[in-house]
Coordinates of C-alpha atoms and ligand atoms in Angstrom, one line a residue:
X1 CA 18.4 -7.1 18.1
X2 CA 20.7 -10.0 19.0
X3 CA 17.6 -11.3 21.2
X4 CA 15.4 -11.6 17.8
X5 CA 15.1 -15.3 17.0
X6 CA 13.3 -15.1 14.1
X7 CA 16.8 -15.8 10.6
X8 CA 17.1 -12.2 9.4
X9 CA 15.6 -11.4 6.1
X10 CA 18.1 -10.8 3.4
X11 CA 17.9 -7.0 2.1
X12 CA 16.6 -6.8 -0.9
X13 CA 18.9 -5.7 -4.2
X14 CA 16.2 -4.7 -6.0
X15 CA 12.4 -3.5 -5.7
X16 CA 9.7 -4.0 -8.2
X17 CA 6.8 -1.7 -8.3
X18 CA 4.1 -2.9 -10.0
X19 CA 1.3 -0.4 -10.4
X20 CA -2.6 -1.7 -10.5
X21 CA -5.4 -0.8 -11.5
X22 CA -8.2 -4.0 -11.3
X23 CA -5.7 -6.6 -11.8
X24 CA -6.5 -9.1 -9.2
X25 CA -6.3 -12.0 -11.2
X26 CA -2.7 -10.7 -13.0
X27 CA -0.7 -10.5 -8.6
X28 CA -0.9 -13.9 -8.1
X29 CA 0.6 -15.0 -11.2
X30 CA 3.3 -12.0 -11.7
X31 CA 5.0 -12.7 -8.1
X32 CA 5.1 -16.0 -9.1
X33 CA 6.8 -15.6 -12.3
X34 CA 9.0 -12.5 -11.0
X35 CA 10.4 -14.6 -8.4
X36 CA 11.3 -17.5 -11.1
X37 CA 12.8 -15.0 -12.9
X38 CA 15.2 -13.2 -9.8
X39 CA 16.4 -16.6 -9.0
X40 CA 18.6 -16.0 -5.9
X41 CA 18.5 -12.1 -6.3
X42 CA 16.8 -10.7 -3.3
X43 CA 13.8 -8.6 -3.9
X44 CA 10.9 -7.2 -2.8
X45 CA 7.6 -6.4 -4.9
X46 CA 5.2 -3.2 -4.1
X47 CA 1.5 -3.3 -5.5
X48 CA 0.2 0.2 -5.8
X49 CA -3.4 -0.2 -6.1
X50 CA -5.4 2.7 -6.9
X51 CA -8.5 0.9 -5.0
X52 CA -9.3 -1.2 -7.2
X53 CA -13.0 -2.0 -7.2
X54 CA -11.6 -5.5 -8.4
X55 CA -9.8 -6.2 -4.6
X56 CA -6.5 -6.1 -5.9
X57 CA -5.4 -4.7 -2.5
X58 CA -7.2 -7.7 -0.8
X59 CA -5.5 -10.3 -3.0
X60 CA -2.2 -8.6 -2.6
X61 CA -2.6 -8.8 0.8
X62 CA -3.7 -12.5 0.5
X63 CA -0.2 -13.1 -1.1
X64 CA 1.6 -11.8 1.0
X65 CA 0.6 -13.8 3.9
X66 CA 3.0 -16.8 1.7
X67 CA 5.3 -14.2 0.6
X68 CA 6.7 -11.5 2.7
X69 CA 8.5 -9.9 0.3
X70 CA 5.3 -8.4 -1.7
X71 CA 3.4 -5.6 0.0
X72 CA 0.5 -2.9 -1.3
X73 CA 0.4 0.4 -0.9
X74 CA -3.8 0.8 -1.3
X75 CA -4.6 4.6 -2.6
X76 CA -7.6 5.7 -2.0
X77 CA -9.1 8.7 -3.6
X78 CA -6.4 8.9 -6.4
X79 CA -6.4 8.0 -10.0
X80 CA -3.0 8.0 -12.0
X81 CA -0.3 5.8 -13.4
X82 CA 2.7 8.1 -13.4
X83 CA 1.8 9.3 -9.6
X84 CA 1.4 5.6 -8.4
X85 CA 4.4 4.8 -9.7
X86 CA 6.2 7.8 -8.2
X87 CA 4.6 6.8 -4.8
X88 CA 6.0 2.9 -4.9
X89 CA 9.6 4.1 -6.1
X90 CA 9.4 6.3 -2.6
X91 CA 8.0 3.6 -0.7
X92 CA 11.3 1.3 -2.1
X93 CA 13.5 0.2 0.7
X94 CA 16.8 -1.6 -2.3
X95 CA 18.9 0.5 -4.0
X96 CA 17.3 -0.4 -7.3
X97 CA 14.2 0.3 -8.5
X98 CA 12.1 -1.2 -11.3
X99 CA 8.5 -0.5 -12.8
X100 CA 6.7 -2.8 -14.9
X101 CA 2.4 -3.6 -16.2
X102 CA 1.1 -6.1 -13.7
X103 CA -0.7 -7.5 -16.4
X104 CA 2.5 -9.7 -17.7
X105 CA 2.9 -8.0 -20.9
X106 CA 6.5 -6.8 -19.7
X107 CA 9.7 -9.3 -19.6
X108 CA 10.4 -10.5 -16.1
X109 CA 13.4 -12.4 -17.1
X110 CA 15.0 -8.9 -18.3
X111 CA 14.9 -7.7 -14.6
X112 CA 18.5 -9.6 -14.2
X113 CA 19.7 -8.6 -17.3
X114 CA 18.9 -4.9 -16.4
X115 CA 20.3 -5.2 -13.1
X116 CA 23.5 -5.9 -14.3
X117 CA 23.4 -2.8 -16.7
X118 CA 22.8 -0.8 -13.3
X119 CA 25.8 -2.9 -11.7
X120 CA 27.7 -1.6 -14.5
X121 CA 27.0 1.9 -13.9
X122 CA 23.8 2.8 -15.9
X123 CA 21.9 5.1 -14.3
X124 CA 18.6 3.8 -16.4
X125 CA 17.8 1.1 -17.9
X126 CA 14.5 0.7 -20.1
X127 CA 13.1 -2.3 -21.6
X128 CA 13.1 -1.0 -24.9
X129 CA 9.7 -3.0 -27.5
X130 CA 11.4 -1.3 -30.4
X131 CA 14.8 -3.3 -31.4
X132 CA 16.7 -1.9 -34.4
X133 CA 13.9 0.4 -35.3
X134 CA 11.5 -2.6 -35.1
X135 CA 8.3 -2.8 -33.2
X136 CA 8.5 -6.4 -31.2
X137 CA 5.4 -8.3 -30.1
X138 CA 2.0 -9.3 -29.9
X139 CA 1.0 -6.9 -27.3
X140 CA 0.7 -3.9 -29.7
X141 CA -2.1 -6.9 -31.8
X142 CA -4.4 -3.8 -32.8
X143 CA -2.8 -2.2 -35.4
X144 CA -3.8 1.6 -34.6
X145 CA -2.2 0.9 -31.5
X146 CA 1.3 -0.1 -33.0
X147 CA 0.4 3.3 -35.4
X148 CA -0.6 5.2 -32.9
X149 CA 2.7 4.3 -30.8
X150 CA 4.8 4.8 -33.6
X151 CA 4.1 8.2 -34.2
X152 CA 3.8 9.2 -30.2
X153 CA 7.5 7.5 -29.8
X154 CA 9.2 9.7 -32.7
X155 CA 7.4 13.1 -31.5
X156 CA 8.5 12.0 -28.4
X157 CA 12.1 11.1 -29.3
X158 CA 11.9 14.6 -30.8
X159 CA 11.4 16.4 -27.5
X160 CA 13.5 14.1 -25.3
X161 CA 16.4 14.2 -27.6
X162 CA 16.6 10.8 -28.8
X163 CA 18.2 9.0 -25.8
X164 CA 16.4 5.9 -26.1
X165 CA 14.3 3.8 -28.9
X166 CA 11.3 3.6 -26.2
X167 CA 10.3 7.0 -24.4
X168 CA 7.0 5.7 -24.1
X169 CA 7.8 2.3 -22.3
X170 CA 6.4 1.4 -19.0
X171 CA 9.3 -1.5 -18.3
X172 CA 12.3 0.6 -16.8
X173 CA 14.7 0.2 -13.7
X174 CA 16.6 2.9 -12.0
X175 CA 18.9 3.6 -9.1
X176 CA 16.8 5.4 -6.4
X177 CA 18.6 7.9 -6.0
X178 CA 18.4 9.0 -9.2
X179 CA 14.5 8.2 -8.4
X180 CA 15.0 10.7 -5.0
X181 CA 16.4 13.5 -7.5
X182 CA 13.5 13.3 -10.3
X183 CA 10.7 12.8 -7.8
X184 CA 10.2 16.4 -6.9
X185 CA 9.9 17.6 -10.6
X186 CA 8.2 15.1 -12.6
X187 CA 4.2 15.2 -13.9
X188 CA 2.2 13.0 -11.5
X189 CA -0.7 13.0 -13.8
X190 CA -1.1 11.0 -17.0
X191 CA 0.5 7.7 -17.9
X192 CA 4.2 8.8 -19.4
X193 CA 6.5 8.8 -16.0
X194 CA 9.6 7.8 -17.9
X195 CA 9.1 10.2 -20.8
X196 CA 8.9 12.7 -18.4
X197 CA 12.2 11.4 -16.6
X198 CA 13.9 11.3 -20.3
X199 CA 13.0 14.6 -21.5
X200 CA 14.0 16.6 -18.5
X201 CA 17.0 14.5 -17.0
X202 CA 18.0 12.5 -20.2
X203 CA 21.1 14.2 -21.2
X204 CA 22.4 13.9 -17.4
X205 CA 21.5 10.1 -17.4
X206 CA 23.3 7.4 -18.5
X207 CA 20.1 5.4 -20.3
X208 CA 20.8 1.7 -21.6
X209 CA 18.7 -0.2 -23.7
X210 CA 17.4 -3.8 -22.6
X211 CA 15.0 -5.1 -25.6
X212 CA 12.1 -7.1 -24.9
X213 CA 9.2 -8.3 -26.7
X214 CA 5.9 -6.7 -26.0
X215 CA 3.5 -9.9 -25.0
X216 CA -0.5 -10.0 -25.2
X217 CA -2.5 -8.8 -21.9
X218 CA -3.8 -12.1 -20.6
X219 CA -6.3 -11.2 -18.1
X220 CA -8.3 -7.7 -17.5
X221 CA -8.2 -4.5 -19.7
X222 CA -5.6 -1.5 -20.7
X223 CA -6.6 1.6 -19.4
X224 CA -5.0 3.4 -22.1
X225 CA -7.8 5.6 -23.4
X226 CA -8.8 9.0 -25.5
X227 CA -8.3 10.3 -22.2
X228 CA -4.9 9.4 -21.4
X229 CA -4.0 9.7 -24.9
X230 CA -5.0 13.6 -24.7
X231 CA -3.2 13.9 -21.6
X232 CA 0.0 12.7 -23.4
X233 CA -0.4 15.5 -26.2
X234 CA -1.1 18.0 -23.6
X235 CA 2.2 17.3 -22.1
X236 CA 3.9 17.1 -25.4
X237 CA 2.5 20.4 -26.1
X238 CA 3.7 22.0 -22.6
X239 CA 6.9 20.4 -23.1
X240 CA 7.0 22.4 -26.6
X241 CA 6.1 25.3 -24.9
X242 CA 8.4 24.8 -22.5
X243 CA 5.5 24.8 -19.6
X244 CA 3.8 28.0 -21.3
X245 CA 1.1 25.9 -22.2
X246 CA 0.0 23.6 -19.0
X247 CA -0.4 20.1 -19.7
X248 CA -3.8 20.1 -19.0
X249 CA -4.7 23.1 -21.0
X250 CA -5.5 21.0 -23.9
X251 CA -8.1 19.2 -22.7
X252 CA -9.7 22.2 -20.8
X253 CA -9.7 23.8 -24.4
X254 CA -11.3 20.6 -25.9
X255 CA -13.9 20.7 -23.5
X256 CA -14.4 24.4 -24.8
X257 CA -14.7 23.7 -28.0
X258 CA -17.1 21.0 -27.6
X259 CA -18.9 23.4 -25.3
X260 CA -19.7 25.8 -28.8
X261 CA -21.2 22.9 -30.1
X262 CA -23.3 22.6 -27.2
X263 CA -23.9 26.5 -27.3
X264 CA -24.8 26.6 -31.2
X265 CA -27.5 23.9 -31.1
X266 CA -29.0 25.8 -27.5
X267 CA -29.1 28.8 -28.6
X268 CA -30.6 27.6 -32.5
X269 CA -33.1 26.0 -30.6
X270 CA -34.2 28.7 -27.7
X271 CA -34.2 31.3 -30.7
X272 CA -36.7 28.9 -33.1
X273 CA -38.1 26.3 -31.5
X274 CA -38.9 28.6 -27.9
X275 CA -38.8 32.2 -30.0
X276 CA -36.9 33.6 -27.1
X277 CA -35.1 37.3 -28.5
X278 CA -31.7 36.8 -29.0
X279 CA -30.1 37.9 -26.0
X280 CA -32.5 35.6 -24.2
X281 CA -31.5 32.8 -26.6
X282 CA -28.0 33.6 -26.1
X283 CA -27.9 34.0 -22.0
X284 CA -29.4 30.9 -21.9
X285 CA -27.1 29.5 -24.4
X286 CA -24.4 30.8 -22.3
X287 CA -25.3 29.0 -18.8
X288 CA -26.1 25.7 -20.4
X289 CA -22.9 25.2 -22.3
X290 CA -21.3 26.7 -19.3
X291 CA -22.8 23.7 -17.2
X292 CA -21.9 21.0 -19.5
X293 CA -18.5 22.3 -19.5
X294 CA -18.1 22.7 -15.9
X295 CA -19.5 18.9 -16.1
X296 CA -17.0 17.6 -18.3
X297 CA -14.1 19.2 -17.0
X298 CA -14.9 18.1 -13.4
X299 CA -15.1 14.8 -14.9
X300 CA -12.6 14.8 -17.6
X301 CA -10.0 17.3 -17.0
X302 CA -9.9 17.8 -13.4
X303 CA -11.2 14.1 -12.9
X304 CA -8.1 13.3 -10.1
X305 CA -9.8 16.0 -7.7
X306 CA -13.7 15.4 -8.7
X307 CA -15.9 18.2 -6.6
X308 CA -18.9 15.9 -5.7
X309 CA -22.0 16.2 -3.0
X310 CA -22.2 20.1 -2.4
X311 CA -18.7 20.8 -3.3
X312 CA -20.2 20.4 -6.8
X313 CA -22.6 23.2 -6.7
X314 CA -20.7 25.9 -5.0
X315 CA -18.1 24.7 -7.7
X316 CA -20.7 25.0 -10.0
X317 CA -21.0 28.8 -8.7
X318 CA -17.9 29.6 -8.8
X319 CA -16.8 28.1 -12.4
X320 CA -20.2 30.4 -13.6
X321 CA -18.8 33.8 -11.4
X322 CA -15.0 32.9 -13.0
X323 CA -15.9 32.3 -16.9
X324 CA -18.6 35.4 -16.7
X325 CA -15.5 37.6 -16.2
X326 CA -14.2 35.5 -19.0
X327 CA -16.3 36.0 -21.0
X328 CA -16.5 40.2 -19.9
X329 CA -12.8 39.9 -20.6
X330 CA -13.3 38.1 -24.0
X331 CA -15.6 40.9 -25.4
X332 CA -13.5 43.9 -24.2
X333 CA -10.2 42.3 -25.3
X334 CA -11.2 41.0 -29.0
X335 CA -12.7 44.7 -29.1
X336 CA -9.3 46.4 -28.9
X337 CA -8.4 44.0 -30.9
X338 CA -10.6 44.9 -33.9
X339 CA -10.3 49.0 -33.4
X340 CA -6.4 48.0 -33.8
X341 CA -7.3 46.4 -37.1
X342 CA -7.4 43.1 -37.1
X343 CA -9.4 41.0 -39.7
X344 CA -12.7 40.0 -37.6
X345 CA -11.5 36.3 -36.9
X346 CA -8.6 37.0 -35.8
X347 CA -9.9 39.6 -32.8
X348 CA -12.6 37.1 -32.2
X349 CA -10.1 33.8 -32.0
X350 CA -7.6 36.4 -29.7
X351 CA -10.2 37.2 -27.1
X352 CA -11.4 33.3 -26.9
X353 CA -7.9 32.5 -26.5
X354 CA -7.5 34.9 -23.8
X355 CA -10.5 34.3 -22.1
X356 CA -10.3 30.3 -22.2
X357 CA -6.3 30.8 -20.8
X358 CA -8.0 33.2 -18.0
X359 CA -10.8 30.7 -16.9
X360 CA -8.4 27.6 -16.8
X361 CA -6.0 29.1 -14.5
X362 CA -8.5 30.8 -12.1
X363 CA -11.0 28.0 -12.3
X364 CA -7.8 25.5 -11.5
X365 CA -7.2 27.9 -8.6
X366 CA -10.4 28.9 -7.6
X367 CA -13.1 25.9 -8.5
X368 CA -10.6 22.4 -8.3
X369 CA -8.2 23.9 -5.8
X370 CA -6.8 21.7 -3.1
X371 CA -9.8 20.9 -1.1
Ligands
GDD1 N1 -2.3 2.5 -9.6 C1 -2.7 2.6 -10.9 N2 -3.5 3.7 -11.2 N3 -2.3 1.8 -11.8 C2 -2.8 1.9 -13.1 C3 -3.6 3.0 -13.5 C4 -4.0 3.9 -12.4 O1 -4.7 4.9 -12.7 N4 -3.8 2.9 -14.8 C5 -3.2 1.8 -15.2 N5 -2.6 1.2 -14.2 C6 -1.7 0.0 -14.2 C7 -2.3 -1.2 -14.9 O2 -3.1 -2.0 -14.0 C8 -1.1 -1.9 -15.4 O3 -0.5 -2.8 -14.5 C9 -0.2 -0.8 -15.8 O4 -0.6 0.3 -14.9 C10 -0.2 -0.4 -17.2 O5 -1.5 -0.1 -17.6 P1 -2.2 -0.9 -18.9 O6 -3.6 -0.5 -19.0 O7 -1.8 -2.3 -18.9 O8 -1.4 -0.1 -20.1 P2 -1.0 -0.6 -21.5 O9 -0.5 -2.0 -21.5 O10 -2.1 -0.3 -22.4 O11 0.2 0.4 -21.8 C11 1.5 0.0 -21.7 O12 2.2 0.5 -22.8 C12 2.4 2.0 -22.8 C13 3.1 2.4 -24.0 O13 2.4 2.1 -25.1 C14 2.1 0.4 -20.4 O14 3.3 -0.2 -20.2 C15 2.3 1.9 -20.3 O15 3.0 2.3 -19.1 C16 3.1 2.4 -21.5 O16 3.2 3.8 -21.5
MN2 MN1 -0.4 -3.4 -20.0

């Protein structure tokens, strides 16, 4: 409005999205250095915090008071790299959008460098850690790590068609509208957003390569677990599938297996030690393991929608009324297996198979739907 007296604010060319998860002490510091590094380049930074129990939202905030540009988005209830960063590239109002760690271990003074590549038509740009087929920096300073990234990148380059050196990175910049077009189809759980973007959209793309070297966390902790590692090889194995398998199936089915561990030792125990009758052992077998499972994979595998309070015990009920037809299912189907004459394993392992696929996806409908 021409009445306005306040100078205009110069739209920003470029918005950088810098997911969190308890890095209070890393905002400060990063706006700092990414504004060193954008020079005159207009930009604006977005912190989505995943409620950090560190305040990051409250130190954001605190920033931004001295520097307008930077705003949070503060999600509460919500757990999840790939979907926070999905949420910030939304909530961009540039053209351009970039992710990066808050935790300084990506290049800021590659965010020029990469813009340019978008000014010259790239579609997207990732800061690549492996130049020439060479892993770069300190970051990766435990050596199963570097190992362990090694072999995810090439089974990922196997899947996404080898359109980059760095599938796996977390440093990338895109035009949004490219961000508009993937936003509806890509995984929001797990950590691998731009593997996701590569191996569905990477032969439409024009990807670049900006290398960078991979620096040391200074302050907090990765997140990057068992958990999120499993997560990653249940989306390699949907991708494989081509989305037969869910991604999450893996983990459901890990929580299985450990469940027969749990379901050995009960029902060794309730037969010997309590000299309960066998199908007395066994029922009882049955619930337990059935409990610690339901446990876990409220924890674990359906940990972004966690039933807690009551919504935990009529989940309970229901995870119990859905695998007991499971398990019904299990015994009829590895039956018919064996009359057709199958060796004994193999009916057995068919009617687990079918009966673990069956709980998953009527547990995932039925026990962690959509509250
Ligand atoms: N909002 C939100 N929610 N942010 C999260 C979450 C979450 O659940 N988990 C992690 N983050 C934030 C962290 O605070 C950090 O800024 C960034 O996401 C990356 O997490 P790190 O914990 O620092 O990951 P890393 O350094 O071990 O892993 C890096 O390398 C991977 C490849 O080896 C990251 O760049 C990954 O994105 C990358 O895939
Ligand atoms: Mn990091």
């Amino acid at each position: 409005m021409d009445s306005d007296p306040r100078p205009p604010l110069a739209a920003p060319e470029l918005t950088i999205v810098l997911p969190s998860y308890n890095e209070a002490e890393n905002i400060p510091v990063i706006v700092g250095k990414i504004g060193d590094a954008m020079g005159a380049i207009a930009h604006e930074i977005i912190v989505v915090d995943d409620d950090s129990p560190d305040g990051t939202a409250a130190v954001t905030r605190s920033v931004a008071i001295s520097h307008p540009h930077v705003r949070c988005i503060r999600r509460v209830g919500r757990r999840g790299l790939s979907g926070a960063c999905l949420e910030g590239m939304m909530a961009a109002n540039a053209p351009v959008v970039a992710v990066m760690d808050a935790d300084m271990q990506h290049d800021e003074t590659r965010l020029p460098v990469m813009l340019a590549e978008i000014a010259d038509g790239a579609d997207l740009v990732i800061g690549s850690r492996y130049v020439d087929g060479t892993r770069a920096g300190g970051g990766f300073h435990k050596k199963s790590r570097a190992k362990g990234s090694e072999l995810a990148t090439s089974l990922a380059n196997m899947i996404t068609g080898n359109h980059t050196t760095d599938p796996m990175s977390g440093f990338f910049m895109m035009r949004r509208d490219v961000a508009d077009t993937v936003a509806g189809t890509v995984s929001r759980e797990g950590f691998k957003i731009l593997f996701d973007i590569v191996s569905r959209f990477g032969a439409e793309l024009d990807i670049r390569e900006v290398p960078f070297e991979f620096r040391e966390r200074v302050a907090g902790e990765s997140k990057l677990g068992f958990l999120v590692t499993v997560q990653f090889l249940g989306l390699l194995v949907s991708r494989f599938t081509a989305g037969l398998v869910p991604a999450q199936f893996l983990l459901f089915a890990l929580v299985g297996t450990s469940g027969l561990v749990v379901h050995m030792i009960v029902l060794f125990m309730a037969a010997s030690l309590a000299e309960m009758g066998f199908v007395a052992a066994q029922i009882t077998a049955t619930y337990i393991a059935m409990t610690t499972n339901f446990i876990f994979n409220n924890q674990v595998t359906f940990g972004h929608r966690k039933l807690v309070g009551m919504r935990f015990w009529t989940g309970l009920l229901t995870f119990y009324a859905v695998c007991s037809i499971g398990a019904i299912g299990n015994i009829a189907f590895s039956e018919r297996v064996f009359e057709f004459g199958a060796p004994i394993w193999l009916a057995g392992l068919s009617g687990a198979v079918m009966s673990a696929l069956f709980n998953f996806a009527v547990t995932k409908l039925v026990t962690w739907r959509d509250a």
